[in-house]
Amino acid sequence: MAQIPEPAKERLLYLMRLLEKRGEARITSGEIESITGWSSHTIRKDISYLGNADEGACVPDTAAGASAETALPESEASLGNSAGYNPRSLIAAIRQALGLGGRRRLCVVGLGRLGSAYLNFQGFSHHGGTPDRVLAGELPGDLAEFELAAGFDSNVNRVEILKSPAPLYPAFKMGEVIKRFSIEIALLCVPGDAAQAAAEKLAVAGIRGIVNFAPVALKLPPEIAVRNVYIVDELRALAVKIK
Amino acid sequence: MAQIPEPAKERLLYLMRLLEKRGEARITSGEIESITGWSSHTIRKDISYLGNADEGACVPDTAAGASAETALPESEASLGNSAGYNPRSLIAAIRQALGLGGRRRLCVVGLGRLGSAYLNFQGFSHHGGTPDRVLAGELPGDLAEFELAAGFDSNVNRVEILKSPAPLYPAFKMGEVIKRFSIEIALLCVPGDAAQAAAEKLAVAGIRGIVNFAPVALKLPPEIAVRNVYIVDELRALAVKIK
């Protein structure tokens, strides 16, 4: 399969989420365009990365939003006369193409306000169980793909007092617990001045990916994937758009 | 000035944050490359969007990380023999180019765990004041550019009980308060099933940008800027990278 460019991966992830909320009704590229603002051209190109194996299941629409000038030559062969994409097949194709297979274990590091908010995020599963809200149909089943396995804080008192659906440990047990439970991802919610040191400990413990909420650029070995989520950056990105 | 592409804007915002943490020492594009992972070519291209007005102040380095094959023809004229970029000038040039001028007022909508975490985020200013931690030098002064002006929740009890550095109001006062205080940006922290309705109320009230933490695609008039921050998306983006 062709290498999928990073921006296309991001859009496909977002599209997958849209489809998961939508239920069974087929969706046209015109509808996707009106929801996301992406051009039909971009949408078709992104979906073309999913490969030919799913061409039958994911037959694109010609009815709406797919005017002749935006249709890609490459996808012409698979242009059908259907009423859009089958969401279930498209979700499966995206999951397969992006390698989103089994459940991933994660931990929360730093149990202040933000960390404990994520500790109690209702969509994570625990100990292999599926969240009640997923079972009740209030949340989509995809959320169960991430299992919260542990929380860590350097304040032992906090670890003992906090209510949590997952077991909590003092920070010095991080290496041991991460290895024991094969935890792959960490939500790093410690203050900025503690973030680099905590990230290095996570790296040594064998963590493979970090969502970094601290306002610092982490310096880590290149094999560790990092996503930076920082509210001031989001606000600035908005401020740039609305100036 | 040339239109700056969106991905370049995002990188420039990120670069600005790096520089703010760094202090006065000049920085080379090689150093920027080693911290961010962006190619020298990308870095130079991004900085070239800042225009010639700052060429003197932002003279790029030739010493490190700027090998002949990565140097852009367009920036050749300004290639100096300095020891890198002057961080202060570069920050000022980025702020100017991106239109990050005055202080913006924001509100938090939905005061559950995540909302109250952001309500108490120590970097926002209040009532025109600068956060104590900024004054104490613990946080960079840039954080004072966003002023938390109000919090809203549909649960009146919660509004009365929560401790907050900014005034809290019941949700039905949203329109009135947002107009009265000229609030431009909302952090939308309500549950997914309440997000669209809340966003529409914000739109009617005249909000210009929304950071959406709910796992739904908001349908809003195109003049309202939206940034989606959703933990499962971040986790999936990581999972895609570490597969």
JSON list of N, CA and C in Angstrom, two decimals, chain A residues 3-38:
[
{"chain": "A", "resi": 3, "resn": "GLN", "atom": "N", "xyz": [2.44, 4.76, 0.86]},
{"chain": "A", "resi": 3, "resn": "GLN", "atom": "CA", "xyz": [2.62, 5.49, 2.11]},
{"chain": "A", "resi": 3, "resn": "GLN", "atom": "C", "xyz": [1.57, 6.60, 2.18]},
{"chain": "A", "resi": 4, "resn": "ILE", "atom": "N", "xyz": [0.87, 6.71, 3.30]},
{"chain": "A", "resi": 4, "resn": "ILE", "atom": "CA", "xyz": [-0.14, 7.75, 3.43]},
{"chain": "A", "resi": 4, "resn": "ILE", "atom": "C", "xyz": [0.49, 8.99, 4.06]},
{"chain": "A", "resi": 5, "resn": "PRO", "atom": "N", "xyz": [0.40, 10.16, 3.43]},
{"chain": "A", "resi": 5, "resn": "PRO", "atom": "CA", "xyz": [1.01, 11.37, 4.01]},
{"chain": "A", "resi": 5, "resn": "PRO", "atom": "C", "xyz": [0.36, 11.70, 5.35]},
{"chain": "A", "resi": 6, "resn": "GLU", "atom": "N", "xyz": [1.13, 12.35, 6.23]},
{"chain": "A", "resi": 6, "resn": "GLU", "atom": "CA", "xyz": [0.65, 12.67, 7.57]},
{"chain": "A", "resi": 6, "resn": "GLU", "atom": "C", "xyz": [-0.66, 13.47, 7.57]},
{"chain": "A", "resi": 7, "resn": "PRO", "atom": "N", "xyz": [-0.79, 14.54, 6.77]},
{"chain": "A", "resi": 7, "resn": "PRO", "atom": "CA", "xyz": [-2.05, 15.30, 6.82]},
{"chain": "A", "resi": 7, "resn": "PRO", "atom": "C", "xyz": [-3.24, 14.43, 6.41]},
{"chain": "A", "resi": 8, "resn": "ALA", "atom": "N", "xyz": [-3.02, 13.51, 5.46]},
{"chain": "A", "resi": 8, "resn": "ALA", "atom": "CA", "xyz": [-4.11, 12.62, 5.04]},
{"chain": "A", "resi": 8, "resn": "ALA", "atom": "C", "xyz": [-4.48, 11.68, 6.17]},
{"chain": "A", "resi": 9, "resn": "LYS", "atom": "N", "xyz": [-3.47, 11.19, 6.91]},
{"chain": "A", "resi": 9, "resn": "LYS", "atom": "CA", "xyz": [-3.76, 10.34, 8.07]},
{"chain": "A", "resi": 9, "resn": "LYS", "atom": "C", "xyz": [-4.64, 11.07, 9.08]},
{"chain": "A", "resi": 10, "resn": "GLU", "atom": "N", "xyz": [-4.28, 12.34, 9.34]},
{"chain": "A", "resi": 10, "resn": "GLU", "atom": "CA", "xyz": [-5.05, 13.13, 10.31]},
{"chain": "A", "resi": 10, "resn": "GLU", "atom": "C", "xyz": [-6.50, 13.29, 9.85]},
{"chain": "A", "resi": 11, "resn": "ARG", "atom": "N", "xyz": [-6.66, 13.55, 8.54]},
{"chain": "A", "resi": 11, "resn": "ARG", "atom": "CA", "xyz": [-8.03, 13.71, 8.03]},
{"chain": "A", "resi": 11, "resn": "ARG", "atom": "C", "xyz": [-8.79, 12.39, 8.09]},
{"chain": "A", "resi": 12, "resn": "LEU", "atom": "N", "xyz": [-8.10, 11.30, 7.77]},
{"chain": "A", "resi": 12, "resn": "LEU", "atom": "CA", "xyz": [-8.78, 9.99, 7.80]},
{"chain": "A", "resi": 12, "resn": "LEU", "atom": "C", "xyz": [-9.21, 9.63, 9.22]},
{"chain": "A", "resi": 13, "resn": "LEU", "atom": "N", "xyz": [-8.37, 9.97, 10.20]},
{"chain": "A", "resi": 13, "resn": "LEU", "atom": "CA", "xyz": [-8.75, 9.74, 11.61]},
{"chain": "A", "resi": 13, "resn": "LEU", "atom": "C", "xyz": [-10.01, 10.53, 11.94]},
{"chain": "A", "resi": 14, "resn": "TYR", "atom": "N", "xyz": [-10.02, 11.78, 11.51]},
{"chain": "A", "resi": 14, "resn": "TYR", "atom": "CA", "xyz": [-11.16, 12.65, 11.80]},
{"chain": "A", "resi": 14, "resn": "TYR", "atom": "C", "xyz": [-12.41, 12.14, 11.09]},
{"chain": "A", "resi": 15, "resn": "LEU", "atom": "N", "xyz": [-12.23, 11.71, 9.83]},
{"chain": "A", "resi": 15, "resn": "LEU", "atom": "CA", "xyz": [-13.35, 11.17, 9.07]},
{"chain": "A", "resi": 15, "resn": "LEU", "atom": "C", "xyz": [-13.90, 9.91, 9.74]},
{"chain": "A", "resi": 16, "resn": "MET", "atom": "N", "xyz": [-13.00, 9.08, 10.26]},
{"chain": "A", "resi": 16, "resn": "MET", "atom": "CA", "xyz": [-13.44, 7.87, 10.95]},
{"chain": "A", "resi": 16, "resn": "MET", "atom": "C", "xyz": [-14.33, 8.22, 12.13]},
{"chain": "A", "resi": 17, "resn": "ARG", "atom": "N", "xyz": [-13.94, 9.26, 12.86]},
{"chain": "A", "resi": 17, "resn": "ARG", "atom": "CA", "xyz": [-14.74, 9.67, 14.01]},
{"chain": "A", "resi": 17, "resn": "ARG", "atom": "C", "xyz": [-16.11, 10.18, 13.59]},
{"chain": "A", "resi": 18, "resn": "LEU", "atom": "N", "xyz": [-16.13, 10.97, 12.52]},
{"chain": "A", "resi": 18, "resn": "LEU", "atom": "CA", "xyz": [-17.42, 11.45, 11.98]},
{"chain": "A", "resi": 18, "resn": "LEU", "atom": "C", "xyz": [-18.33, 10.27, 11.66]},
{"chain": "A", "resi": 19, "resn": "LEU", "atom": "N", "xyz": [-17.76, 9.27, 10.98]},
{"chain": "A", "resi": 19, "resn": "LEU", "atom": "CA", "xyz": [-18.55, 8.13, 10.54]},
{"chain": "A", "resi": 19, "resn": "LEU", "atom": "C", "xyz": [-19.07, 7.33, 11.73]},
{"chain": "A", "resi": 20, "resn": "GLU", "atom": "N", "xyz": [-18.24, 7.24, 12.77]},
{"chain": "A", "resi": 20, "resn": "GLU", "atom": "CA", "xyz": [-18.65, 6.48, 13.95]},
{"chain": "A", "resi": 20, "resn": "GLU", "atom": "C", "xyz": [-19.87, 7.09, 14.63]},
{"chain": "A", "resi": 21, "resn": "LYS", "atom": "N", "xyz": [-19.97, 8.42, 14.58]},
{"chain": "A", "resi": 21, "resn": "LYS", "atom": "CA", "xyz": [-21.11, 9.11, 15.21]},
{"chain": "A", "resi": 21, "resn": "LYS", "atom": "C", "xyz": [-22.37, 9.00, 14.37]},
{"chain": "A", "resi": 22, "resn": "ARG", "atom": "N", "xyz": [-22.21, 8.62, 13.12]},
{"chain": "A", "resi": 22, "resn": "ARG", "atom": "CA", "xyz": [-23.26, 8.84, 12.17]},
{"chain": "A", "resi": 22, "resn": "ARG", "atom": "C", "xyz": [-24.24, 7.69, 12.05]},
{"chain": "A", "resi": 23, "resn": "GLY", "atom": "N", "xyz": [-23.80, 6.50, 12.40]},
{"chain": "A", "resi": 23, "resn": "GLY", "atom": "CA", "xyz": [-24.66, 5.34, 12.24]},
{"chain": "A", "resi": 23, "resn": "GLY", "atom": "C", "xyz": [-24.53, 4.74, 10.85]},
{"chain": "A", "resi": 24, "resn": "GLU", "atom": "N", "xyz": [-25.60, 4.09, 10.40]},
{"chain": "A", "resi": 24, "resn": "GLU", "atom": "CA", "xyz": [-25.52, 3.23, 9.23]},
{"chain": "A", "resi": 24, "resn": "GLU", "atom": "C", "xyz": [-25.71, 3.94, 7.89]},
{"chain": "A", "resi": 25, "resn": "ALA", "atom": "N", "xyz": [-26.28, 5.13, 7.90]},
{"chain": "A", "resi": 25, "resn": "ALA", "atom": "CA", "xyz": [-26.63, 5.78, 6.63]},
{"chain": "A", "resi": 25, "resn": "ALA", "atom": "C", "xyz": [-25.38, 6.05, 5.78]},
{"chain": "A", "resi": 26, "resn": "ARG", "atom": "N", "xyz": [-25.49, 5.78, 4.48]},
{"chain": "A", "resi": 26, "resn": "ARG", "atom": "CA", "xyz": [-24.37, 6.05, 3.58]},
{"chain": "A", "resi": 26, "resn": "ARG", "atom": "C", "xyz": [-24.09, 7.55, 3.56]},
{"chain": "A", "resi": 27, "resn": "ILE", "atom": "N", "xyz": [-22.84, 7.88, 3.28]},
{"chain": "A", "resi": 27, "resn": "ILE", "atom": "CA", "xyz": [-22.45, 9.29, 3.29]},
{"chain": "A", "resi": 27, "resn": "ILE", "atom": "C", "xyz": [-21.79, 9.64, 1.96]},
{"chain": "A", "resi": 28, "resn": "THR", "atom": "N", "xyz": [-22.17, 10.77, 1.41]},
{"chain": "A", "resi": 28, "resn": "THR", "atom": "CA", "xyz": [-21.58, 11.20, 0.14]},
{"chain": "A", "resi": 28, "resn": "THR", "atom": "C", "xyz": [-20.38, 12.10, 0.41]},
{"chain": "A", "resi": 29, "resn": "SER", "atom": "N", "xyz": [-19.52, 12.24, -0.59]},
{"chain": "A", "resi": 29, "resn": "SER", "atom": "CA", "xyz": [-18.38, 13.13, -0.39]},
{"chain": "A", "resi": 29, "resn": "SER", "atom": "C", "xyz": [-18.86, 14.57, -0.26]},
{"chain": "A", "resi": 30, "resn": "GLY", "atom": "N", "xyz": [-20.01, 14.88, -0.86]},
{"chain": "A", "resi": 30, "resn": "GLY", "atom": "CA", "xyz": [-20.58, 16.22, -0.69]},
{"chain": "A", "resi": 30, "resn": "GLY", "atom": "C", "xyz": [-20.94, 16.49, 0.77]},
{"chain": "A", "resi": 31, "resn": "GLU", "atom": "N", "xyz": [-21.50, 15.47, 1.43]},
{"chain": "A", "resi": 31, "resn": "GLU", "atom": "CA", "xyz": [-21.83, 15.64, 2.85]},
{"chain": "A", "resi": 31, "resn": "GLU", "atom": "C", "xyz": [-20.55, 15.79, 3.68]},
{"chain": "A", "resi": 32, "resn": "ILE", "atom": "N", "xyz": [-19.57, 14.96, 3.35]},
{"chain": "A", "resi": 32, "resn": "ILE", "atom": "CA", "xyz": [-18.29, 15.06, 4.08]},
{"chain": "A", "resi": 32, "resn": "ILE", "atom": "C", "xyz": [-17.71, 16.46, 3.89]},
{"chain": "A", "resi": 33, "resn": "GLU", "atom": "N", "xyz": [-17.80, 16.96, 2.67]},
{"chain": "A", "resi": 33, "resn": "GLU", "atom": "CA", "xyz": [-17.29, 18.30, 2.39]},
{"chain": "A", "resi": 33, "resn": "GLU", "atom": "C", "xyz": [-18.00, 19.36, 3.22]},
{"chain": "A", "resi": 34, "resn": "SER", "atom": "N", "xyz": [-19.34, 19.23, 3.31]},
{"chain": "A", "resi": 34, "resn": "SER", "atom": "CA", "xyz": [-20.08, 20.29, 4.02]},
{"chain": "A", "resi": 34, "resn": "SER", "atom": "C", "xyz": [-19.82, 20.23, 5.52]},
{"chain": "A", "resi": 35, "resn": "ILE", "atom": "N", "xyz": [-19.51, 19.04, 6.04]},
{"chain": "A", "resi": 35, "resn": "ILE", "atom": "CA", "xyz": [-19.23, 18.92, 7.48]},
{"chain": "A", "resi": 35, "resn": "ILE", "atom": "C", "xyz": [-17.81, 19.38, 7.79]},
{"chain": "A", "resi": 36, "resn": "THR", "atom": "N", "xyz": [-16.85, 18.96, 6.96]},
{"chain": "A", "resi": 36, "resn": "THR", "atom": "CA", "xyz": [-15.44, 19.17, 7.30]},
{"chain": "A", "resi": 36, "resn": "THR", "atom": "C", "xyz": [-14.83, 20.41, 6.67]},
{"chain": "A", "resi": 37, "resn": "GLY", "atom": "N", "xyz": [-15.41, 20.85, 5.54]},
{"chain": "A", "resi": 37, "resn": "GLY", "atom": "CA", "xyz": [-14.80, 21.97, 4.83]},
{"chain": "A", "resi": 37, "resn": "GLY", "atom": "C", "xyz": [-13.68, 21.54, 3.90]},
{"chain": "A", "resi": 38, "resn": "TRP", "atom": "N", "xyz": [-13.33, 20.24, 3.89]},
{"chain": "A", "resi": 38, "resn": "TRP", "atom": "CA", "xyz": [-12.30, 19.78, 2.94]},
{"chain": "A", "resi": 38, "resn": "TRP", "atom": "C", "xyz": [-12.90, 19.74, 1.55]}
]
